[in-house]
Amino acid sequence: QVQLVESGGGLVQAGGSLKLSCAASGRIFSINFMGWYRQAPGKQRELVAVISRGGITNYADSVKGRFTISRDNAKNTVSLQMNSLKPDDTADYYCNAIDGTRELWGQGTLVTVSS
């Protein structure tokens, strides 16, 4: 059983920063992609950022230049540094990983940005 455990969510004022972290544990084969998705109330879940095992990244247009994704392959962790946060960034943030043919999800961590 593989688990993804997120941490780092919370309440921050607009313009502030937060860092989310996610650690995978359990019987892991080889995690190819790790990423972050978010879901705001009443909206569909959307991709925020993804990073390949080799370090290639992709970001949603709405977060480019403000968010940075990184990972540690040896520790099976992924982080999301979020700067210049906006109220529109308020959402539940979910860690995602592709391990072999399995798609894994964390339980989510809430990020609230006040104006």
Coordinates of C-alpha atoms in Angstrom, one line a residue, residues 37-102:
Y37 CA -3.7 19.6 -8.3
R38 CA -6.2 21.9 -6.7
Q39 CA -10.0 22.1 -6.4
A40 CA -11.8 25.2 -5.4
P41 CA -15.4 25.1 -4.0
G42 CA -17.8 24.5 -6.9
K43 CA -15.0 24.0 -9.4
Q44 CA -13.4 21.0 -11.1
R45 CA -10.0 19.7 -9.9
E46 CA -7.3 21.3 -12.0
L47 CA -3.6 20.7 -12.6
V48 CA -1.3 23.2 -10.8
A49 CA 2.2 21.8 -11.6
V50 CA 3.8 18.5 -12.5
I51 CA 7.4 17.3 -12.5
S52 CA 8.9 14.3 -14.2
R53 CA 11.5 12.0 -12.6
G54 CA 14.1 13.8 -14.8
G55 CA 13.1 17.2 -13.5
I56 CA 11.0 18.5 -16.4
T57 CA 8.2 20.7 -15.2
N58 CA 4.9 22.0 -16.4
Y59 CA 2.7 24.6 -14.8
A60 CA -0.8 25.9 -15.2
D61 CA -0.8 29.4 -16.8
S62 CA -2.4 30.9 -13.7
V63 CA 0.6 30.0 -11.5
K64 CA 3.5 30.4 -13.9
G65 CA 6.2 32.7 -12.4
R66 CA 4.7 32.4 -8.9
F67 CA 4.8 28.7 -8.0
T68 CA 7.8 26.4 -8.2
I69 CA 7.6 22.6 -8.0
S70 CA 10.5 20.4 -7.0
R71 CA 11.2 16.8 -6.0
D72 CA 13.6 14.6 -4.3
N73 CA 13.7 11.2 -6.1
A74 CA 15.7 9.5 -3.4
K75 CA 13.1 10.5 -0.7
N76 CA 10.1 10.3 -3.0
T77 CA 9.0 13.7 -2.0
V78 CA 7.6 16.6 -4.0
S79 CA 7.2 20.3 -2.9
L80 CA 5.3 23.3 -4.1
Q81 CA 6.6 26.7 -3.2
M82 CA 3.8 29.2 -3.7
N83 CA 4.7 32.9 -3.8
S84 CA 2.6 36.0 -4.5
L85 CA -0.5 34.1 -3.5
K86 CA -3.9 35.5 -4.6
P87 CA -7.4 34.8 -3.2
D88 CA -8.1 32.9 -6.4
D89 CA -5.5 30.4 -5.2
T90 CA -7.7 29.3 -2.4
A91 CA -8.5 25.6 -2.8
D92 CA -7.8 22.1 -1.5
Y93 CA -4.4 21.1 -2.9
Y94 CA -3.8 17.4 -3.7
C95 CA -0.6 15.6 -4.3
N96 CA -0.5 13.2 -7.2
A97 CA 2.0 10.6 -8.3
I98 CA 2.2 8.0 -11.1
D99 CA 4.0 4.9 -9.8
G100 CA 4.3 2.4 -12.5
T101 CA 0.7 2.1 -13.8
R102 CA -0.8 3.3 -10.5

